[in-house]
Structure formats: C-alpha cells, structure tokens
mmCIF file of C-alpha atoms in Angstrom:
data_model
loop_
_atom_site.group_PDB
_atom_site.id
_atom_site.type_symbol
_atom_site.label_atom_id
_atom_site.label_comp_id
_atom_site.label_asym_id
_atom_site.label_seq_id
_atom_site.Cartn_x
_atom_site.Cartn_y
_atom_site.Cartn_z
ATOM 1 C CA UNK T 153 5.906 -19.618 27.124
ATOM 2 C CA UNK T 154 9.424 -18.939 25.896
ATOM 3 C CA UNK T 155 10.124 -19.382 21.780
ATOM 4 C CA UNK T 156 13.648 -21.066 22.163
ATOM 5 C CA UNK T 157 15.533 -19.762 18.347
ATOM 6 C CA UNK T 158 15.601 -23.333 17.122
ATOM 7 C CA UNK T 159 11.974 -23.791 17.347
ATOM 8 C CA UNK T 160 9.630 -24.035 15.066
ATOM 9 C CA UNK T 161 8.126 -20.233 14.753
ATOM 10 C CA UNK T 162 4.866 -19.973 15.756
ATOM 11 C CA UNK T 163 3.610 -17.697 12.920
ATOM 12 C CA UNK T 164 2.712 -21.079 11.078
ATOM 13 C CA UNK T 165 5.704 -20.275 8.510
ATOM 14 C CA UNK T 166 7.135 -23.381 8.995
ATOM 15 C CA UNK T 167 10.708 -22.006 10.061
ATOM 16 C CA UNK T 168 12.670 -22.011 12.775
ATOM 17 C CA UNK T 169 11.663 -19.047 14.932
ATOM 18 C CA UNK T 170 15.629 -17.780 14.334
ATOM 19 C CA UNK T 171 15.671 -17.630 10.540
ATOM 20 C CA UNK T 172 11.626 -15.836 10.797
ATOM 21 C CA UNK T 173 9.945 -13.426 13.435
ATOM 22 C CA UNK T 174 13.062 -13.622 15.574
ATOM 23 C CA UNK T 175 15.006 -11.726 12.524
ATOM 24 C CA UNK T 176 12.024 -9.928 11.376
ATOM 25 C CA UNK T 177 11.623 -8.117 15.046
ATOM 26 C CA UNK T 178 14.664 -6.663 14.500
ATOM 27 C CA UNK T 179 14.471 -4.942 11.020
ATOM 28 C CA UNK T 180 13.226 -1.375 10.028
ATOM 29 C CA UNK T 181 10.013 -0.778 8.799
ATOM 30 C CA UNK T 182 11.573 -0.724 5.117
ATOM 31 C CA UNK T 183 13.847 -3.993 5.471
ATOM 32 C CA UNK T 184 10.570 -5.652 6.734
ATOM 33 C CA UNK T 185 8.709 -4.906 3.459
ATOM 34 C CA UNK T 186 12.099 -6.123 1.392
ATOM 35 C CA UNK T 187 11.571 -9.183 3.520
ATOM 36 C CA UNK T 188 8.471 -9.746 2.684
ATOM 37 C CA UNK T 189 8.859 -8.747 -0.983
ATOM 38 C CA UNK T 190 11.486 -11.057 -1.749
ATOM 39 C CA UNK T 191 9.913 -13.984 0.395
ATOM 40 C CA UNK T 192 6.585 -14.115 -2.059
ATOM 41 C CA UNK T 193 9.285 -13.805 -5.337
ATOM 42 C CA UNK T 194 8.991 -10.778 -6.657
ATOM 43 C CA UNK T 195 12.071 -8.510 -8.006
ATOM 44 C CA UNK T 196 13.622 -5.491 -5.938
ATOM 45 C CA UNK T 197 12.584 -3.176 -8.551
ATOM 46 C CA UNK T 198 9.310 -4.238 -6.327
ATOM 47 C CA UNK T 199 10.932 -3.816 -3.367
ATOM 48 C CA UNK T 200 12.684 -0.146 -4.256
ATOM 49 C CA UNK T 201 8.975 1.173 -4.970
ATOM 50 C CA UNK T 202 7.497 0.160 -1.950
ATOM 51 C CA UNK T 203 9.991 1.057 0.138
ATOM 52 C CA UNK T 204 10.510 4.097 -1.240
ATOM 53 C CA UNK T 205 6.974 4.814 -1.274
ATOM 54 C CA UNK T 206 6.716 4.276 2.950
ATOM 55 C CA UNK T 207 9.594 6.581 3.051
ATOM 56 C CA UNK T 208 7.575 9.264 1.222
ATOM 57 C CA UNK T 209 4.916 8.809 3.296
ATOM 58 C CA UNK T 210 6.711 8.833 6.496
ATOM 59 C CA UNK T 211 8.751 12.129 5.597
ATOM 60 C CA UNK T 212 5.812 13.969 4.982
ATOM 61 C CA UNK T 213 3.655 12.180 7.748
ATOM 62 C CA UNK T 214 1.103 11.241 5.246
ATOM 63 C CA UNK T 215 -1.504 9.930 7.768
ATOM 64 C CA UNK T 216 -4.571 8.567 6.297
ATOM 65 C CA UNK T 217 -3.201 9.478 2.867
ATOM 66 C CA UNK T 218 -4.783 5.979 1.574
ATOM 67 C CA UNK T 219 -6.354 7.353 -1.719
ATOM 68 C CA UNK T 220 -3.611 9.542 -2.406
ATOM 69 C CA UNK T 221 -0.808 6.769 -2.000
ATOM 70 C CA UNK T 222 -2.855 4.163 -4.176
ATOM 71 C CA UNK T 223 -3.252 6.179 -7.110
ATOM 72 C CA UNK T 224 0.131 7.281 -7.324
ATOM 73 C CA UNK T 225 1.573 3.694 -6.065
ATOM 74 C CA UNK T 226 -0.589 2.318 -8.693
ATOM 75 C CA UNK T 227 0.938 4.382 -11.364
ATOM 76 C CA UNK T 228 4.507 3.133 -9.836
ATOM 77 C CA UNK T 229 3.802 -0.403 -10.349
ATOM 78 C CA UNK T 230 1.991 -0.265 -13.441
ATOM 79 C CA UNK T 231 5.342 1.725 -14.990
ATOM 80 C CA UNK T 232 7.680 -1.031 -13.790
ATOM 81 C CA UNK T 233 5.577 -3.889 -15.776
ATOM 82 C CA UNK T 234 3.076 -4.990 -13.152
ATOM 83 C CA UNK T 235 -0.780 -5.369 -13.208
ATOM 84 C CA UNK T 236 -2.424 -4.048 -9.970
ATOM 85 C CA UNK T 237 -5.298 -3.075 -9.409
ATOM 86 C CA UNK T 238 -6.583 0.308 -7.523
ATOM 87 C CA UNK T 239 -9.259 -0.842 -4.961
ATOM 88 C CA UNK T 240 -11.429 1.088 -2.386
ATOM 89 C CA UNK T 241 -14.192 0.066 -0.125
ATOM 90 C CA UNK T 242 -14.988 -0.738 2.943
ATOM 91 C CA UNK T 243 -13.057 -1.915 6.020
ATOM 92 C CA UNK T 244 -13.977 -3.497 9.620
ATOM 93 C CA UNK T 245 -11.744 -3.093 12.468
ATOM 94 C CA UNK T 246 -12.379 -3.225 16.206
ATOM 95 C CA UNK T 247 -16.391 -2.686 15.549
ATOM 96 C CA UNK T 248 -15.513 0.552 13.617
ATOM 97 C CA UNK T 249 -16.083 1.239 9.874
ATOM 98 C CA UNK T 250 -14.255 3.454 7.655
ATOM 99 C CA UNK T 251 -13.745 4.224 3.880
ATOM 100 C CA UNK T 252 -10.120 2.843 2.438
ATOM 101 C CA UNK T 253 -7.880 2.541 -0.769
ATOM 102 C CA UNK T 254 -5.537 -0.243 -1.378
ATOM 103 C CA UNK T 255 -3.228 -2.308 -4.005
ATOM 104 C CA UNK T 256 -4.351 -5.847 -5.566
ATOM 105 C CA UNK T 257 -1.537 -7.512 -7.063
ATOM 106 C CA UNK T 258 -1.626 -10.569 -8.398
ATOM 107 C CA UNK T 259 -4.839 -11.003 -6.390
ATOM 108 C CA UNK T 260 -2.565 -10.167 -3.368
ATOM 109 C CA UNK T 261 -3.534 -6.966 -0.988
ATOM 110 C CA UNK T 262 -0.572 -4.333 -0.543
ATOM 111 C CA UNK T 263 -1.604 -1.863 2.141
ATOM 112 C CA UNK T 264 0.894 0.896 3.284
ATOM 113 C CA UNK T 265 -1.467 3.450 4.701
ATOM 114 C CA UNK T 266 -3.226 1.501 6.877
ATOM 115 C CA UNK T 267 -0.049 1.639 9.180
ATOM 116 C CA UNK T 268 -0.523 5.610 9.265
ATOM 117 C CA UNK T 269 -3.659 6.703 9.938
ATOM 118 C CA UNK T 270 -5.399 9.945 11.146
ATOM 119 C CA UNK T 271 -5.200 9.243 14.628
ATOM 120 C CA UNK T 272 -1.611 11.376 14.623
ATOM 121 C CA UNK T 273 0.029 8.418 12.787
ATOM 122 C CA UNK T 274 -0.947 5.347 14.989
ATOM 123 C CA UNK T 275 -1.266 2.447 12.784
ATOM 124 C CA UNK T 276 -4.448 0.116 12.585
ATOM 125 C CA UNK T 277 -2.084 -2.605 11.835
ATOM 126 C CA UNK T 278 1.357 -3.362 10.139
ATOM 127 C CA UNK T 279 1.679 -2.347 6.428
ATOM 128 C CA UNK T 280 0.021 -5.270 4.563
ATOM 129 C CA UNK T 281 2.781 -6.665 1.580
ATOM 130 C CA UNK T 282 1.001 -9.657 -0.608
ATOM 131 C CA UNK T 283 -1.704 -9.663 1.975
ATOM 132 C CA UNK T 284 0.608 -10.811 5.217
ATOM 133 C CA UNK T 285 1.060 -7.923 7.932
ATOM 134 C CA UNK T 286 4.771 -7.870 8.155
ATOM 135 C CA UNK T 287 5.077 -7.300 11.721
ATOM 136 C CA UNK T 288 3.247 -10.506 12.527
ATOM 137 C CA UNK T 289 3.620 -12.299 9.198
ATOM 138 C CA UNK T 290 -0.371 -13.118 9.471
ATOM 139 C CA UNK T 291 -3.405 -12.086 7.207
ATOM 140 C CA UNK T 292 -4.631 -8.596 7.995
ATOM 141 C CA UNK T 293 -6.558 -8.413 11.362
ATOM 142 C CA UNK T 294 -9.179 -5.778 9.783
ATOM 143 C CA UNK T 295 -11.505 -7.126 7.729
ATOM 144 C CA UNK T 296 -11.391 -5.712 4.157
ATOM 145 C CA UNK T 297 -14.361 -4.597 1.494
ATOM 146 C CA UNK T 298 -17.145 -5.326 3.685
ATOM 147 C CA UNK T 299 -20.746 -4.648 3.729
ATOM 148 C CA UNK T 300 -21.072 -1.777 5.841
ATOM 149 C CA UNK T 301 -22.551 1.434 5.703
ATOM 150 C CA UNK T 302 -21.782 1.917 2.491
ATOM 151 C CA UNK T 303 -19.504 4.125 0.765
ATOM 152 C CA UNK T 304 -19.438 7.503 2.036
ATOM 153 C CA UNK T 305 -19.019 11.349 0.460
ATOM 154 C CA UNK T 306 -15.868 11.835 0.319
ATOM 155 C CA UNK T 307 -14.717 8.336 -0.627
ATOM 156 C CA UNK T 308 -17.506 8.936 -3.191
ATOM 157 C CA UNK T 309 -15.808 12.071 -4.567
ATOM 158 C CA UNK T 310 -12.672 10.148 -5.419
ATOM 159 C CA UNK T 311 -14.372 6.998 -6.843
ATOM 160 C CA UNK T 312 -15.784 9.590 -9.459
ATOM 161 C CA UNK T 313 -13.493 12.426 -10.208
ATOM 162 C CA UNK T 314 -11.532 11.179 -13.402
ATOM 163 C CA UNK T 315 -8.217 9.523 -12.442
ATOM 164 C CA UNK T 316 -5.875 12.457 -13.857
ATOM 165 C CA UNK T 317 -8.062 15.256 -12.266
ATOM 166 C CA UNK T 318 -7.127 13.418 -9.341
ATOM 167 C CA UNK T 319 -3.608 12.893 -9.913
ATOM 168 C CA UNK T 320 -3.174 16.550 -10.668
ATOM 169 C CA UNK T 321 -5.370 17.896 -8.176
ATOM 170 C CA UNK T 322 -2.889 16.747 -4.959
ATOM 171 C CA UNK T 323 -1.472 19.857 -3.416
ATOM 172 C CA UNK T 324 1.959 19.040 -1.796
ATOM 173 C CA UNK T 325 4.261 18.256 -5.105
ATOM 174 C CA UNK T 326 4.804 20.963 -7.971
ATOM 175 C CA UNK T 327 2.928 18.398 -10.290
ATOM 176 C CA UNK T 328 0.559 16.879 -8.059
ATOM 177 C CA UNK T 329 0.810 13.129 -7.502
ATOM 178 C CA UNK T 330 2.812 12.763 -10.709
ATOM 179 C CA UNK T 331 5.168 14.251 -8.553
ATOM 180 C CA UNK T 332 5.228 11.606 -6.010
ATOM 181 C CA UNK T 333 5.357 8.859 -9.041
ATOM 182 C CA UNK T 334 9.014 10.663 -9.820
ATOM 183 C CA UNK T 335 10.068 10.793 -6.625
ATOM 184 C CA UNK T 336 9.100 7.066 -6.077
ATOM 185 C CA UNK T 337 10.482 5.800 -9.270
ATOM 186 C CA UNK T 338 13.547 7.991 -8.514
ATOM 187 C CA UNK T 339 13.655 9.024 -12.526
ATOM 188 C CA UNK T 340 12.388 11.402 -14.619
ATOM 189 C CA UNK T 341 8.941 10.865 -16.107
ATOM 190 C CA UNK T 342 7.164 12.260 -18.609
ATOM 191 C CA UNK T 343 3.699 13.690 -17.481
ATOM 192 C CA UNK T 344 1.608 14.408 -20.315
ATOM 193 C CA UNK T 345 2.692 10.816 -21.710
ATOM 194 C CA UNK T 346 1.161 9.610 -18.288
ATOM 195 C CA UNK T 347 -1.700 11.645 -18.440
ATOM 196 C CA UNK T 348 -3.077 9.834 -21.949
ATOM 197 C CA UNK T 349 -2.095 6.297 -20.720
ATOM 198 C CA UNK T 350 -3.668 6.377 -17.316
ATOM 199 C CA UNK T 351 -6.339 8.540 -18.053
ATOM 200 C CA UNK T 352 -9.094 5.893 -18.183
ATOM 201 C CA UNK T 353 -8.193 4.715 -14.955
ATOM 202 C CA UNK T 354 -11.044 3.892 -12.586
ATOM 203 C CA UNK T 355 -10.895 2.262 -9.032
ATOM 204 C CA UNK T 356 -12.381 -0.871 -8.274
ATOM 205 C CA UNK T 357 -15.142 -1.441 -5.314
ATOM 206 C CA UNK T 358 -14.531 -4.104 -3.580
ATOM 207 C CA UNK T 359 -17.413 -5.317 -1.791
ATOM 208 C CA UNK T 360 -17.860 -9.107 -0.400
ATOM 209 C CA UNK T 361 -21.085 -9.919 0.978
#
C-alpha cells in the first residue's frame, strides 16, 4: 500500500509520514543521528560527538570495533557532562549469538557499531541513538544482554583488563584510544589527567533473564 505524505507515518510516531520517515529516508547516516539526537532533547554538543564518532569509524572502516568505540565514546560523553554507562553482554539476532559493547544513557541504548560489523562492514541493523534504530525509527530488532552462551574469551579479556590498559593498549592512534577521544572531541586533551579520572572504570554486564 502506498504512504500518501500527509498521512499519518506508520512508524507509530504520530506524524505525518512527510515531516518523519519520508524526510528521514533522505538524510546521511550523520544527519539521521542529529535527527534523532535532537528529537529525544538533548544538545548538539551530543550530536557533534556522535556524529563525529561514526565518521571515525567509517574512515577507518572500524568493523566490529564495538569495545573499542564504547570505551573511548564513553570517555567523550562523560567529558561533555553526561552519565553513561559502558555496557557489554550478550546479543540475539537472527538465531545467532555474539559478544557486544554499547552506551546506556539516561537508561537509553546508543549503539554505533552494530551498523558495522565484521562481515566486511554490513550492518546488523541501523545505528541505535536513545534506543530507536534511526533508519526505521523502531526499537532495535536484535535482542540485547541476553542469556546465552555466556560471555566468551575475548569479550572476557576486555571485561577484565583495567580500563586505561585498555585505552592505551589500541594500536591505530599515537596515544591509543585517547587518541580517538581528541579526535572526537575535536580539542586538545590532557591524557595523564584522563588516565587518573577514568582509571577505575569498569564495564557493566548486562544480562536479563
């Protein structure tokens, strides 16, 4: 059935379909998250972060980067006042498994990874912003921190390894994911001041039974 623009859209928003998806199908991947950003009240400095953190990891074709972006995207928020939280666990999708990081803010999931994963780039689903995919403006279709087969080695390794072994540890900047943080932020930051205040940093397992 044809959506004529003056109807109601039929992602439940309660707008006409001209003035929602209709607009959203024609924005970039980076004015989508604006969208979305601006539509659940939070400031561009929120906006400028996440967008410029999907640009990072689309330059450098960070595909299944999900721990790496987290901790550093973490970081980002936390600098420009916010409270998030650094989750990993467990995620369902399409009878398949698999070991993921991911933002809580505001009890709200941010997820830019999970629309670049290992398979060469091809997303799972839209980036998740305040727990709406914005390509479909719905909840996520994966089903996050499940009860699965449990967390496994490698996802292990970064639960445990102490947040700024982590953070310095990353290969592709100068100074590791503290690195990314200044690119993100677009301004100079002060490392070792970063390394005391983030230090006891630990990620949170999520896990709903």
């Amino acid at each position: 059935m044809k959506i004529g623009r003056n109807d109601p859209c039929p992602c439940g928003s309660g707008k006409k379909y001209k003035n929602c998806c209709l607009r959203k199908d024609t924005m970039s991947v980076p004015e989508q998250i604006r969208y979305a950003v601006k539509e659940n009240g939070y400031k561009e400095d929120v906006e400028d972060v996440l967008v410029n953190m999907y640009r990072y990891m689309e330059r450098k074709q960070w595909w299944g980067a999900c721990h790496a972006s987290c901790a550093a995207l973490y970081v980002c928020l936390s600098e420009i006042g916010y409270k998030p939280d650094l989750c990993i666990g467990e995620v369902l999708g399409q009878g398949l498994y698999f070991d993921h990081s991911w933002i809580s803010l505001d009890d709200k999931m941010i997820d830019l990874a999970i629309s670049m994963t290992l398979l060469g780039g091809a997303p799972a689903s839209g980036a998740i912003i305040f727990g709406k995919d914005i390509e479909t403006g719905m909840p996520p279709i994966l089903d996050y921190g499940v009860p699965g087969r449990g967390i496994e080695d490698q996802a292990k390794f970064v639960m445990e390894l102490p947040f700024n072994q982590y953070m310095d540890s990353f290969p592709d900047e100068k100074d590791g994911l503290w690195g990314v943080v200044r690119e993100v932020l677009s301004t100079d930051i002060n490392i070792p001041s970063l390394r005391e205040k983030y230090k006891d940093t630990k990620r949170v397992l999520i896990r709903h039974e």
